[in-house]
Short mmCIF file of C-alpha atoms and ligand atoms in Angstrom, two decimals:
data_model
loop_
_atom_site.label_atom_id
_atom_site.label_comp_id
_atom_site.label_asym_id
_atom_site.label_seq_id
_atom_site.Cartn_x
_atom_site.Cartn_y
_atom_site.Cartn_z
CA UNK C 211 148.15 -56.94 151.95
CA UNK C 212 148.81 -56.98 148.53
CA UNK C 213 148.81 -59.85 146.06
CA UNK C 214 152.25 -60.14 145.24
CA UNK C 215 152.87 -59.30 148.83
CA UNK C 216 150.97 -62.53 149.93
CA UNK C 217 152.69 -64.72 147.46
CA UNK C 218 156.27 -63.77 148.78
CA UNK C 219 159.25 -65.95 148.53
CA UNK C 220 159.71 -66.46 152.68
CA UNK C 221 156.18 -65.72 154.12
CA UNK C 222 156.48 -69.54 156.08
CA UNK C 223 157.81 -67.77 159.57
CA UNK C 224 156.19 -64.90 159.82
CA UNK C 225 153.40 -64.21 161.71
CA UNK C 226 152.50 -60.54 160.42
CA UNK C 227 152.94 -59.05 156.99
CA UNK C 228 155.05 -56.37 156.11
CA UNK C 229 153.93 -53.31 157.41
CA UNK C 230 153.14 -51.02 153.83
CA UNK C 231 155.47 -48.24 154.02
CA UNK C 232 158.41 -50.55 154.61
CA UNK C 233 157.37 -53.33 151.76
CA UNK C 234 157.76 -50.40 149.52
CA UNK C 235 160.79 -49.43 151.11
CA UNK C 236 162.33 -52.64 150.63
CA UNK C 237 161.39 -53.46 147.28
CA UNK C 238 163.01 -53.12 144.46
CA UNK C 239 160.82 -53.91 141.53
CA UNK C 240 161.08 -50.37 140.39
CA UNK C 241 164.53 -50.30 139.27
CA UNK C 242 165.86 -54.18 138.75
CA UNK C 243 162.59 -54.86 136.72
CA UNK C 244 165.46 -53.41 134.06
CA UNK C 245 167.30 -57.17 134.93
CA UNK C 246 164.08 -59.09 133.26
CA UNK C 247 165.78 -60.38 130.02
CA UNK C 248 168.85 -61.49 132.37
CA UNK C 249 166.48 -63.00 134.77
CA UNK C 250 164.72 -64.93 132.51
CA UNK C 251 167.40 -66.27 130.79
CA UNK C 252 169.03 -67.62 134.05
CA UNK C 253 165.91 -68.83 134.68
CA UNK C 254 165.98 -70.98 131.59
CA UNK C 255 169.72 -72.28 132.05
CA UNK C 256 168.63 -73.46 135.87
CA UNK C 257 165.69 -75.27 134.47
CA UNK C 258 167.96 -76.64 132.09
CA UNK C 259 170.35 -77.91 135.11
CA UNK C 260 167.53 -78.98 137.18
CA UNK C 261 166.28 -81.17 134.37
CA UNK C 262 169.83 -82.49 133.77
CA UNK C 263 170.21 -83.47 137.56
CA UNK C 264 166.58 -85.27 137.38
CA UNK C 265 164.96 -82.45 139.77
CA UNK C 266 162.84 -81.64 136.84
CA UNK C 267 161.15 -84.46 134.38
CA UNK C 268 161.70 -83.31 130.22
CA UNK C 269 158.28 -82.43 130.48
CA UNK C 270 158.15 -79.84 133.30
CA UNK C 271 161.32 -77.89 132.36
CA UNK C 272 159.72 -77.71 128.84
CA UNK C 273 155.84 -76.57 130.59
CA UNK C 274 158.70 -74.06 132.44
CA UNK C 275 160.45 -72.96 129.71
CA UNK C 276 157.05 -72.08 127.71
CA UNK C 277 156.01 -70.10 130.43
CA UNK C 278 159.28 -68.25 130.62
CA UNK C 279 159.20 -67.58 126.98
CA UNK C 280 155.39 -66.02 128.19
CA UNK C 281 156.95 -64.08 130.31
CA UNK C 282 158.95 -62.36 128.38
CA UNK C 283 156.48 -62.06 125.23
CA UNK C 284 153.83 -60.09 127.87
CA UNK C 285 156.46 -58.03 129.43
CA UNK C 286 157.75 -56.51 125.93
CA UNK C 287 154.23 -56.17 124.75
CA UNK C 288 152.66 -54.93 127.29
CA UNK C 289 154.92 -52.68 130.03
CA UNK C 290 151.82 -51.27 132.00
CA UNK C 291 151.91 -55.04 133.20
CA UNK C 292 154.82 -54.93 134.96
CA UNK C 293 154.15 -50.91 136.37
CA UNK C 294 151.29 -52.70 137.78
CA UNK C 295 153.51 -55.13 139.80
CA UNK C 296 153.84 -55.24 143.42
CA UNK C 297 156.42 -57.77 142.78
CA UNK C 298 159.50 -57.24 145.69
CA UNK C 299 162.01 -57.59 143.10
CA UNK C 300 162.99 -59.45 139.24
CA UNK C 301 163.51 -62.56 140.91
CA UNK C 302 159.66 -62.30 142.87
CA UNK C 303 157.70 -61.34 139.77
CA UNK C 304 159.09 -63.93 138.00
CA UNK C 305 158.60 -66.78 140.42
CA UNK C 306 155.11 -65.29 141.19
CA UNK C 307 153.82 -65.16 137.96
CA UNK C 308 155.60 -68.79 136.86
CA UNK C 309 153.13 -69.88 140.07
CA UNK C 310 150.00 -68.15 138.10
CA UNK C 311 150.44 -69.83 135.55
CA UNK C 312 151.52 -72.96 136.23
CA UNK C 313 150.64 -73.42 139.59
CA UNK C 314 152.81 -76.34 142.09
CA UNK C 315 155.50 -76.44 139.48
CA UNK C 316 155.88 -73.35 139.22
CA UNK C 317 157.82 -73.23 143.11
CA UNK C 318 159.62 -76.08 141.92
CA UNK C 319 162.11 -73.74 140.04
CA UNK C 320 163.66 -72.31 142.98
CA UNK C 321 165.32 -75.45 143.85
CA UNK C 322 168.95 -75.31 145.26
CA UNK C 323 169.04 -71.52 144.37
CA UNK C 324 169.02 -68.11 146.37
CA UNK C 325 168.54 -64.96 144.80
CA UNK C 326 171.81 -63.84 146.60
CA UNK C 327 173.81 -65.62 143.68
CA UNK C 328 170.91 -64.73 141.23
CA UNK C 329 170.85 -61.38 141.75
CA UNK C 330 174.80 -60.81 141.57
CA UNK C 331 174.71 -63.50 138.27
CA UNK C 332 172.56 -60.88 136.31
CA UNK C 333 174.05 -57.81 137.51
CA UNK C 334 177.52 -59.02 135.85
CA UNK C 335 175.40 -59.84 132.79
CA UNK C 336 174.30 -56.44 132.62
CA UNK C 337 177.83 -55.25 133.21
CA UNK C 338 178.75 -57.53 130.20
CA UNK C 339 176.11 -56.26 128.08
CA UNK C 340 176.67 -52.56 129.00
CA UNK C 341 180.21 -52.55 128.18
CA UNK C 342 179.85 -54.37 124.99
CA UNK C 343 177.27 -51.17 124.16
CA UNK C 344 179.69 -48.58 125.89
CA UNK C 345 182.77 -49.91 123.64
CA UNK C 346 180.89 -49.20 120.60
CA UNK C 347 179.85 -45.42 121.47
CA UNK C 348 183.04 -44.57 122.51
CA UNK C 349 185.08 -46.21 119.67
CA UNK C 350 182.25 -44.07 117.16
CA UNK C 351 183.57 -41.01 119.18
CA UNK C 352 187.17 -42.04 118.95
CA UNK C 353 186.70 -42.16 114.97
CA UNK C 354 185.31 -38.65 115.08
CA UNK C 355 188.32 -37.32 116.35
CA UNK C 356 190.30 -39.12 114.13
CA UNK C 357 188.31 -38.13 110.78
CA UNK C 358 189.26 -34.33 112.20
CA UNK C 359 192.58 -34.59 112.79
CA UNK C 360 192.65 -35.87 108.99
CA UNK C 361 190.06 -33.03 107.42
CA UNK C 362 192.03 -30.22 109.25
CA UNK C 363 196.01 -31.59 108.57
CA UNK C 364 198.50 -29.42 108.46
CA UNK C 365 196.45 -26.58 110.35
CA UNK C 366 198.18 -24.73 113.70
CA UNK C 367 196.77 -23.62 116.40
CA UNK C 368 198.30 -22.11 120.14
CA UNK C 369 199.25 -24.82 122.62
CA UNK C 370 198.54 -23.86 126.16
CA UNK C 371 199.67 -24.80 129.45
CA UNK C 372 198.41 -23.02 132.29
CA UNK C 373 195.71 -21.80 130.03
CA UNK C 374 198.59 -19.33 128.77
CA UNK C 375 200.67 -19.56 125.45
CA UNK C 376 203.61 -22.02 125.38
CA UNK C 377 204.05 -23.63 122.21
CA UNK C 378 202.68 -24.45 119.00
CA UNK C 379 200.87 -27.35 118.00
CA UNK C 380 199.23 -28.92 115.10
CA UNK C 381 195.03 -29.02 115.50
CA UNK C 382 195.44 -32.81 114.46
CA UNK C 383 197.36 -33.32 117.20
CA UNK C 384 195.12 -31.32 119.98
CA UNK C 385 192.33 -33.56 118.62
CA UNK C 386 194.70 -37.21 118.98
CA UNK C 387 195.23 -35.95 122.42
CA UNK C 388 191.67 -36.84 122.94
CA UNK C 389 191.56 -39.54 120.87
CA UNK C 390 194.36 -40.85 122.92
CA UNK C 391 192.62 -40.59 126.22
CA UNK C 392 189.32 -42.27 124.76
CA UNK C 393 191.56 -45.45 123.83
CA UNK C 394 192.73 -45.36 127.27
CA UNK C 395 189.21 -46.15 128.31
CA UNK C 396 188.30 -48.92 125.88
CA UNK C 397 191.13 -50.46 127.54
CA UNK C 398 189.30 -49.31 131.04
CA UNK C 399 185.95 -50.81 129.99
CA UNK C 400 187.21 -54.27 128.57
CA UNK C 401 189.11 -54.68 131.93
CA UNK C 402 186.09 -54.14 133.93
CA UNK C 403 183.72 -56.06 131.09
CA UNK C 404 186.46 -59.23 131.75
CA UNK C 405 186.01 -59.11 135.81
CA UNK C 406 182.55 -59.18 135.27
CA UNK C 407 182.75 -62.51 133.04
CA UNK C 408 182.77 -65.25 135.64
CA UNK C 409 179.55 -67.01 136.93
CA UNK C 410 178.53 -67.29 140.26
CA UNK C 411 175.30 -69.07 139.44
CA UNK C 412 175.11 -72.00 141.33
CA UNK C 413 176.92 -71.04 144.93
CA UNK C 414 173.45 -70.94 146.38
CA UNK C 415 173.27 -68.03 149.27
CA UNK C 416 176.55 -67.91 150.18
CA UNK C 417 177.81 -71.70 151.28
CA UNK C 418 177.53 -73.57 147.94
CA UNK C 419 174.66 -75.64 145.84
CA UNK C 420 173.54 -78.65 148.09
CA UNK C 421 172.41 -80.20 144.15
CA UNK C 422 174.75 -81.83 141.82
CA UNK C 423 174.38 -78.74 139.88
CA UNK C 424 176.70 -78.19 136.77
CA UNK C 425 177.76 -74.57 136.85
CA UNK C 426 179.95 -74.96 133.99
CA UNK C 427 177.47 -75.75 132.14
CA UNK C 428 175.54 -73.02 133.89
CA UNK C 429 178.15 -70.53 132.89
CA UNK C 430 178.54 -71.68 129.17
CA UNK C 431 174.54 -71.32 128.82
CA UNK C 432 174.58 -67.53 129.86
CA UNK C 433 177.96 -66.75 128.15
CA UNK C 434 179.95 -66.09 131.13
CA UNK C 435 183.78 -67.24 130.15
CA UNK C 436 184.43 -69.09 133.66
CA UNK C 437 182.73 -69.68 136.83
CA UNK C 438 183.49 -67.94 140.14
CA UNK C 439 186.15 -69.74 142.66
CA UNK C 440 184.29 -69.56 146.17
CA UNK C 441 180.83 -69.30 147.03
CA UNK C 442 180.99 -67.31 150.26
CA UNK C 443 183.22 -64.68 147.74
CA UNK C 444 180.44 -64.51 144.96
CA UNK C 445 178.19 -63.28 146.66
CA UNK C 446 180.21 -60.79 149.01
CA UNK C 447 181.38 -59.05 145.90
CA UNK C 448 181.02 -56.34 143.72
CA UNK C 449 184.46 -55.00 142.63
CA UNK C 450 183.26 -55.84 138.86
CA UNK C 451 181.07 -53.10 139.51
CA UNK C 452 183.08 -50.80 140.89
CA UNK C 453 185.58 -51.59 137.87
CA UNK C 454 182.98 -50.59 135.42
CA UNK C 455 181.83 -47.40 137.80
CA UNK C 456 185.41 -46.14 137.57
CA UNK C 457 186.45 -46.89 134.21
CA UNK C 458 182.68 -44.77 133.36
CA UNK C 459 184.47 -42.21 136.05
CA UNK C 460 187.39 -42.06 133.78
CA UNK C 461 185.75 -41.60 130.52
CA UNK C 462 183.59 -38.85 131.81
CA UNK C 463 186.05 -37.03 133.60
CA UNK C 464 187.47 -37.22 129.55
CA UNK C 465 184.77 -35.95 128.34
CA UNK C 466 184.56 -33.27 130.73
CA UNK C 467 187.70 -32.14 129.59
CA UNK C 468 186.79 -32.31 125.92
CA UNK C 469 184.05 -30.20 126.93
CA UNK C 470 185.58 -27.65 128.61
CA UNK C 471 187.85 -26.95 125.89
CA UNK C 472 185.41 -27.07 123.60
CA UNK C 473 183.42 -24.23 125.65
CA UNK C 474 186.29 -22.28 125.90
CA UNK C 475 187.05 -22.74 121.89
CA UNK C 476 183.80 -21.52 121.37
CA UNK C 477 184.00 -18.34 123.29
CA UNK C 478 184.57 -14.81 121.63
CA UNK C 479 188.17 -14.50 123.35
CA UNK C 480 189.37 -17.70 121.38
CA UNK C 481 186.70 -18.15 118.49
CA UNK C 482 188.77 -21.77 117.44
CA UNK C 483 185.55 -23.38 116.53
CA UNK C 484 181.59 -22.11 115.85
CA UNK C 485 179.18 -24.48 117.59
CA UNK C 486 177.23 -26.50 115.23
CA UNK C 487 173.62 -25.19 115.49
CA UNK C 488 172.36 -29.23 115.68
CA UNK C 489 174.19 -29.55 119.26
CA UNK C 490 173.24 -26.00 120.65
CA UNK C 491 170.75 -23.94 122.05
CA UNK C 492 169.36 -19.97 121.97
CA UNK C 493 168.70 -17.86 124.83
CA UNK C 494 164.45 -16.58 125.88
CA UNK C 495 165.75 -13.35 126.02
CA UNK C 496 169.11 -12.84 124.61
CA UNK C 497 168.30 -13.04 120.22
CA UNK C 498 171.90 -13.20 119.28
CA UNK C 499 173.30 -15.72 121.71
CA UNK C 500 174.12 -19.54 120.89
CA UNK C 501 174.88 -21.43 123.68
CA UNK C 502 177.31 -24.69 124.34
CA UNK C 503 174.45 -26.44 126.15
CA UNK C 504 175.58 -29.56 124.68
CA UNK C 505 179.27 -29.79 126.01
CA UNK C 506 178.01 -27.85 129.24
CA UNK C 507 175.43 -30.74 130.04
CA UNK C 508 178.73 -33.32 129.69
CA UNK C 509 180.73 -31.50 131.56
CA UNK C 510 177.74 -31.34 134.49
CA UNK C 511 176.80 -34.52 134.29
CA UNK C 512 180.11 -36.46 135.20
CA UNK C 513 180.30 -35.10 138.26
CA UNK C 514 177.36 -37.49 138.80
CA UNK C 515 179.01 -40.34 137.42
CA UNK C 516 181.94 -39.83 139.26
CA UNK C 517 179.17 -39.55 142.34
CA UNK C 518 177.75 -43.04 141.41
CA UNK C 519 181.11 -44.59 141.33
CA UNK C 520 181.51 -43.42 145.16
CA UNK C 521 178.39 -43.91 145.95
CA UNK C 522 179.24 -47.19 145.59
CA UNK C 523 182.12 -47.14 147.52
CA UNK C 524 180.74 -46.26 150.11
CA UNK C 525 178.10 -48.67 150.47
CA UNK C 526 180.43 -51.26 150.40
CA UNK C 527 182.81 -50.17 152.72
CA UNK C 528 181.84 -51.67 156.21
CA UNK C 529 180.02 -54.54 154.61
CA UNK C 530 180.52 -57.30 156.50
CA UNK C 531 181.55 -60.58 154.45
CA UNK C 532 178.30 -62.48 152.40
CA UNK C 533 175.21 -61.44 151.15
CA UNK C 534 174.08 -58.39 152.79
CA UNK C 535 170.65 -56.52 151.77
CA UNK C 536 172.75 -53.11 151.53
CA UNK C 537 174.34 -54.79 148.58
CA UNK C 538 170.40 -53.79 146.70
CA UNK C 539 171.94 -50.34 146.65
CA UNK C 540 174.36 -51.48 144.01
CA UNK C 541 172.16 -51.51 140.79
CA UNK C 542 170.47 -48.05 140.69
CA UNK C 543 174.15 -45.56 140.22
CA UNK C 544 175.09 -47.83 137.82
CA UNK C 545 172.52 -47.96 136.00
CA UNK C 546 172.28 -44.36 136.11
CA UNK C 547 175.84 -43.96 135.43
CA UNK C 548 175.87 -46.51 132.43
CA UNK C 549 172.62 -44.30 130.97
CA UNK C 550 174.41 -40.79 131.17
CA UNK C 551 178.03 -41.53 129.83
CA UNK C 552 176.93 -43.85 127.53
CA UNK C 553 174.49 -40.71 126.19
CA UNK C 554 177.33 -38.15 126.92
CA UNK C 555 179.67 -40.15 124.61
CA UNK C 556 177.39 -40.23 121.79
CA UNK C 557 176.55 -36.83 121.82
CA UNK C 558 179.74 -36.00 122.08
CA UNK C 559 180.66 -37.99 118.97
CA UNK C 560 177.52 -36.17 116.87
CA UNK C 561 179.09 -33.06 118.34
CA UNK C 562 182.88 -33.38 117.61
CA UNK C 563 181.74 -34.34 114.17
CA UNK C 564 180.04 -31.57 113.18
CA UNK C 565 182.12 -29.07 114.90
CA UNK C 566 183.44 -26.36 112.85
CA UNK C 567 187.05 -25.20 113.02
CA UNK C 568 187.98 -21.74 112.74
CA UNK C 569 191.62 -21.70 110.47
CA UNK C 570 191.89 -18.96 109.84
CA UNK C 571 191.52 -17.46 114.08
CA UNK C 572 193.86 -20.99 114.56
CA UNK C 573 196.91 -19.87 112.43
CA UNK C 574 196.18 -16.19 113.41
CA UNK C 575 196.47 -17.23 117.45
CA UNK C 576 199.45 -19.65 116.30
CA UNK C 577 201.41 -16.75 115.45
CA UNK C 578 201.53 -15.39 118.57
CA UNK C 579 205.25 -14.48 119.26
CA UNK C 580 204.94 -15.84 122.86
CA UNK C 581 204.76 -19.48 121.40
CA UNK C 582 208.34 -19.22 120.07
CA UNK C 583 210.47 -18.14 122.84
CA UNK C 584 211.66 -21.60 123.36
CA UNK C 585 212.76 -21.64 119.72
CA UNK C 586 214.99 -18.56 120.41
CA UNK C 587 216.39 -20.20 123.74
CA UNK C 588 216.95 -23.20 121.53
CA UNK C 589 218.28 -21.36 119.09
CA UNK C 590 221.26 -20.15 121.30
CA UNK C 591 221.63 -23.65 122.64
CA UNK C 592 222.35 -24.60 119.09
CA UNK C 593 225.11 -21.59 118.78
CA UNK C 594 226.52 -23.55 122.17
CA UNK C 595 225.02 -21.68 124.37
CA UNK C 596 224.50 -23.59 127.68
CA UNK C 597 220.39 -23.84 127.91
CA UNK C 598 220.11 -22.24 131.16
CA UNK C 599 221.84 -19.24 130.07
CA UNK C 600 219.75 -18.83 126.74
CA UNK C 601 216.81 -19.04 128.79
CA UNK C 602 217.85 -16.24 130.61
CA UNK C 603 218.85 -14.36 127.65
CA UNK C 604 215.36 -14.68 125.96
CA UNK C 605 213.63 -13.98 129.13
CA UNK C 606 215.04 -10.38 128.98
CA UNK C 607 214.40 -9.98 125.46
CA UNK C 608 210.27 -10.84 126.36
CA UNK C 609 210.76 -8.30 129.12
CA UNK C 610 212.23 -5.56 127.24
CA UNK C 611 210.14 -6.39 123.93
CA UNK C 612 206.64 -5.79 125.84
CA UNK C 613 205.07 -2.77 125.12
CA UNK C 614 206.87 -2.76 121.53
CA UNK C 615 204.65 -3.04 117.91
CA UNK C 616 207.06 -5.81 116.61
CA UNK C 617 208.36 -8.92 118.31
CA UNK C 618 212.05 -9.58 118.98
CA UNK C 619 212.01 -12.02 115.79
CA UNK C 620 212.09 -8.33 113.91
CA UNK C 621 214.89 -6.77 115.65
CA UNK C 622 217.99 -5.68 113.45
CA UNK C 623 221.69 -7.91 114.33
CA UNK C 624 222.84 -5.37 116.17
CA UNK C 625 220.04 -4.38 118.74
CA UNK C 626 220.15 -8.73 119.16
CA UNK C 627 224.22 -8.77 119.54
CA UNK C 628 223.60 -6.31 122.53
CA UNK C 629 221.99 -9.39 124.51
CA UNK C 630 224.26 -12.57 123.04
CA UNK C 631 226.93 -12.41 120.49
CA UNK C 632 225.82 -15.53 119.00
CA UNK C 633 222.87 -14.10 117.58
CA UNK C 634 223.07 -13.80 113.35
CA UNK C 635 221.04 -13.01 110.67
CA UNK C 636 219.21 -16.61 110.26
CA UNK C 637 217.59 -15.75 113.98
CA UNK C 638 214.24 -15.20 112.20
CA UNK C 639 214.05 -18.41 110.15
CA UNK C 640 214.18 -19.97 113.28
CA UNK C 641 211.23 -18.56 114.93
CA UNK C 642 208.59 -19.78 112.42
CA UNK C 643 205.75 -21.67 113.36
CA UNK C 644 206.53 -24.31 111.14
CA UNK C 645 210.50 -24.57 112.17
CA UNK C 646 209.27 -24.83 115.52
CA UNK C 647 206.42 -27.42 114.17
CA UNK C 648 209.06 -29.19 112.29
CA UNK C 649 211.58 -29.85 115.14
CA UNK C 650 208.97 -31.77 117.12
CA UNK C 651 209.79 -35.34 115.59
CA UNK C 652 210.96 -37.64 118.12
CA UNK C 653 207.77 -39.79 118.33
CA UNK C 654 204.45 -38.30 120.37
CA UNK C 655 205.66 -34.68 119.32
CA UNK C 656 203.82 -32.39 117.13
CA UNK C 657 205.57 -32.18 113.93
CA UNK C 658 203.51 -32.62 110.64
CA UNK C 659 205.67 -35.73 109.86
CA UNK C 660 205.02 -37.41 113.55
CA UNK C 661 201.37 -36.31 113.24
CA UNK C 662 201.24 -37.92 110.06
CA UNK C 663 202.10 -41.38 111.40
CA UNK C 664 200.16 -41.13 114.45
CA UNK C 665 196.92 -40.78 112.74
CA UNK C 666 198.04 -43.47 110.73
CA UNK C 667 198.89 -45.45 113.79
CA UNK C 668 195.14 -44.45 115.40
CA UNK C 669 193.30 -45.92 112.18
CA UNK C 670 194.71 -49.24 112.64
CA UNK C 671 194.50 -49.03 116.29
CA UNK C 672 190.60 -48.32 115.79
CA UNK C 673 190.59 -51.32 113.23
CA UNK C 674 191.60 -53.20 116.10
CA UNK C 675 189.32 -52.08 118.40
CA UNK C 676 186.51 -52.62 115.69
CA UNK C 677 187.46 -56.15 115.19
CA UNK C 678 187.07 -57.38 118.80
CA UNK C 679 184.15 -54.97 119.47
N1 LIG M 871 166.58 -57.55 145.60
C1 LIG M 871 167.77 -58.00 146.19
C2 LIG M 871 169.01 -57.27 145.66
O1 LIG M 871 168.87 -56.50 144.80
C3 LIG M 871 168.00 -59.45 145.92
C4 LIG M 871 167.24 -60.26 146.86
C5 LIG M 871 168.03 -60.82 147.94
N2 LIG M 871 167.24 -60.63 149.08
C6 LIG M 871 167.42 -61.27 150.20
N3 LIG M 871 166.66 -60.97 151.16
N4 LIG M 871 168.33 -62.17 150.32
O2 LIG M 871 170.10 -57.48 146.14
#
């Protein structure tokens, strides 16, 4: 049996060790050694409340703490250390190596405490810590889009629904749409970052501490903002988990979007933007092509994070209440959900910023006299037309028009009167990409005026964002 394996936390009953393939089946060393800092920071605040409830003399939570402070020296120095761990989990190579080092006192630490609460008291410090990390990537991606939408005012481009023309827009206001949804998940990841700040550090394994322990205090040492209401609940739950898995769900499903339009800009049939060369890659064979690996690898990857979040999910789901060991399988999608959108977001950012837009191709496409039918249905509405009617009206002009060199906008008064006598000679003036810019000015709309404010409105909203972050 192995070392760490002989030194476990609950040997007392058992008559047999763990048979070998199941001890590494059941650890989890591997993946929550990534808890360390948290874990030995808890472990400082509960020597700290063991000393203050007489458990531990001045002297022995100080012999503690230096070892603690040991700990975490070795471990930053020297990683091969802890590869070299067979350590069952955070909480075992901790107390085992405390017991090197300082031998009997060392298993005093574990008074009054289970690593059911411990466990679930550094996973919401992660949380806390991720978010806090999270916030700042995307609000750096947020201000990319928003330095854009400034450098390219006053530029339009096609808008699309149904991937086919409708109407035009302003580029600034394509890229606020994304700022937009980006802001939406700040708002995501500071609700889940708040569920996560409550302590549950001193419920013991599910019924409560049995020690006068003060988990305020216990709370305000680790930074959590309250404590957790019910012991039996604290360590049953992991909703603040599965708030942070779905606001990450969220913002990667965002960025998926970003990056499909983005691959889709890029392509010959739209040509919007050219790919900067620092966020792309070449083809073995092909010489000439330049690929949009960059917003392709987003787009794959949150399909994964959107696979952690139910992953999950579904572990939960049939848990019975209290500490169950299924509840292990909570650390290793998040992580791994954390790690990718967190990178997706920042190479987004890199990427949005040095994206290249193509005017000239934008104002060409904008021109497009499918974008301004609804001006001309509009148009007759003004002349008193009722709506449904002009929409009728224009409908046949698109039908008979196909096929033709010049649009409707260039047909003489007279061929015009033949489909609505309320047609006159300023018809044209109407049809303009900047009349039908212009008329979009109730707030949220694209005209250069509304645009104008709303990037306006997204700087200080950032400056907001900056100021808590
Ligand atoms: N490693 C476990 C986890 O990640 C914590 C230990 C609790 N183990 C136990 N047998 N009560 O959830």
């Amino acid at each position: 049996m192995s070392e760490a394996g002989q030194k476990k936390m609950w040997g007392g009953r058992f008559e047999h060790a763990p048979d070998k393939a199941f001890y590494k089946f059941e650890c989890s060393f591997d993946f929550d050694r990534r808890l360390l800092p948290f874990e030995l920071q808890l472990d400082r605040a509960w020597a700290l409340g063991l000393e203050k409830i007489n458990i531990l003399s001045a002297g022995e939570k100080k012999q503690i703490i230096a070892a603690l402070d040991g700990i975490e020296k070795r471990a930053l120095a020297e990683p091969a250390w802890l590869d070299a761990s067979d350590a069952e989990d955070v909480h075992h190579f901790v107390e085992s190596t405390l017991t090197d080092m300082l031998g009997p006192l060392g298993k005093k630490l574990h008074t009054g405490r289970s690593r059911n609460e411990m466990v679930v008291t550094e996973f919401r410090m992660f949380i806390k810590a991720a978010a806090a990390d999270m916030r700042k990537a995307v609000i750096a991606l947020i201000k990319a889009f928003v330095e854009q939408a400034e450098w390219n005012f006053g530029v339009a481009m096609p808008g699309m629904t149904h991937m086919q023309l409708a109407q035009p827009i302003l580029l600034s206001h394509f890229l606020l749409a994304h700022a937009e949804a980006f802001f939406h998940d700040l708002d995501r990841i500071a609700f889940a970052a708040n569920t996560a700040d409550a302590c549950p550090l001193g419920v013991g394994a599910l019924a409560g501490c049995a020690f006068p322990i003060d988990r305020r205090g216990l709370a305000e040492d680790l930074g959590f903002a309250r404590v957790t209401r019910n012991s039996l609940d604290s360590v049953s739950r992991r909703d603040f988990a599965l708030d942070y898995l779905f606001a990450l769900s969220v913002l990667s499903n965002h960025l998926s979007r970003l990056a499909e339009d983005m691959v889709l800009f890029a392509s010959p049939g739209f040509g919007f933007v050219t790919l900067p060369d620092e966020y792309s890659t070449g083809s073995s064979l092909m010489p000439q092509k330049k690929n949009p690996d960059a917003w392709e690898l987003i787009r794959g990857k949150s399909g994964r994070v959107a696979g952690a979040f139910v992953s999950l999910l579904v572990t939960m789901k049939g848990l019975p209440s209290s500490y169950q060991r299924d509840l292990q399988e909570d650390k290793e999608p998040l992580f791994d959900a954390h790690d990718q959108t967190l990178a997706m977001t920042q190479i987004a950012a890199g990427a949005v910023s040095a994206t290249k837009f193509n005017l000239a191709n934008l104002r060409k496409a904008a021109e497009d006299p499918a974008l301004i039918a609804t001006e001309a249905a509009d148009y007759l509405v003004a002349k008193g037309i009722p709506f449904r009617q002009a929409h009728e009206i224009i409908g046949k002009m698109v039908h008979d028009v196909e096929g033709e060199q010049q649009g409707y906008a260039q047909w003489p008064v007279e061929r015009l009167k033949k489909y609505s006598l309320s047609f006159e000679a300023d018809f044209p003036e109407a049809l303009t990409v900047e009349a039908a810019l212009a008329r979009r000015q109730a707030p949220g709309g694209t005209a250069p005026a509304a645009v104008r404010e709303a990037i306006a409105e997204a700087k200080a909203h950032l400056a907001a964002q900056e100021k808590v972050a």
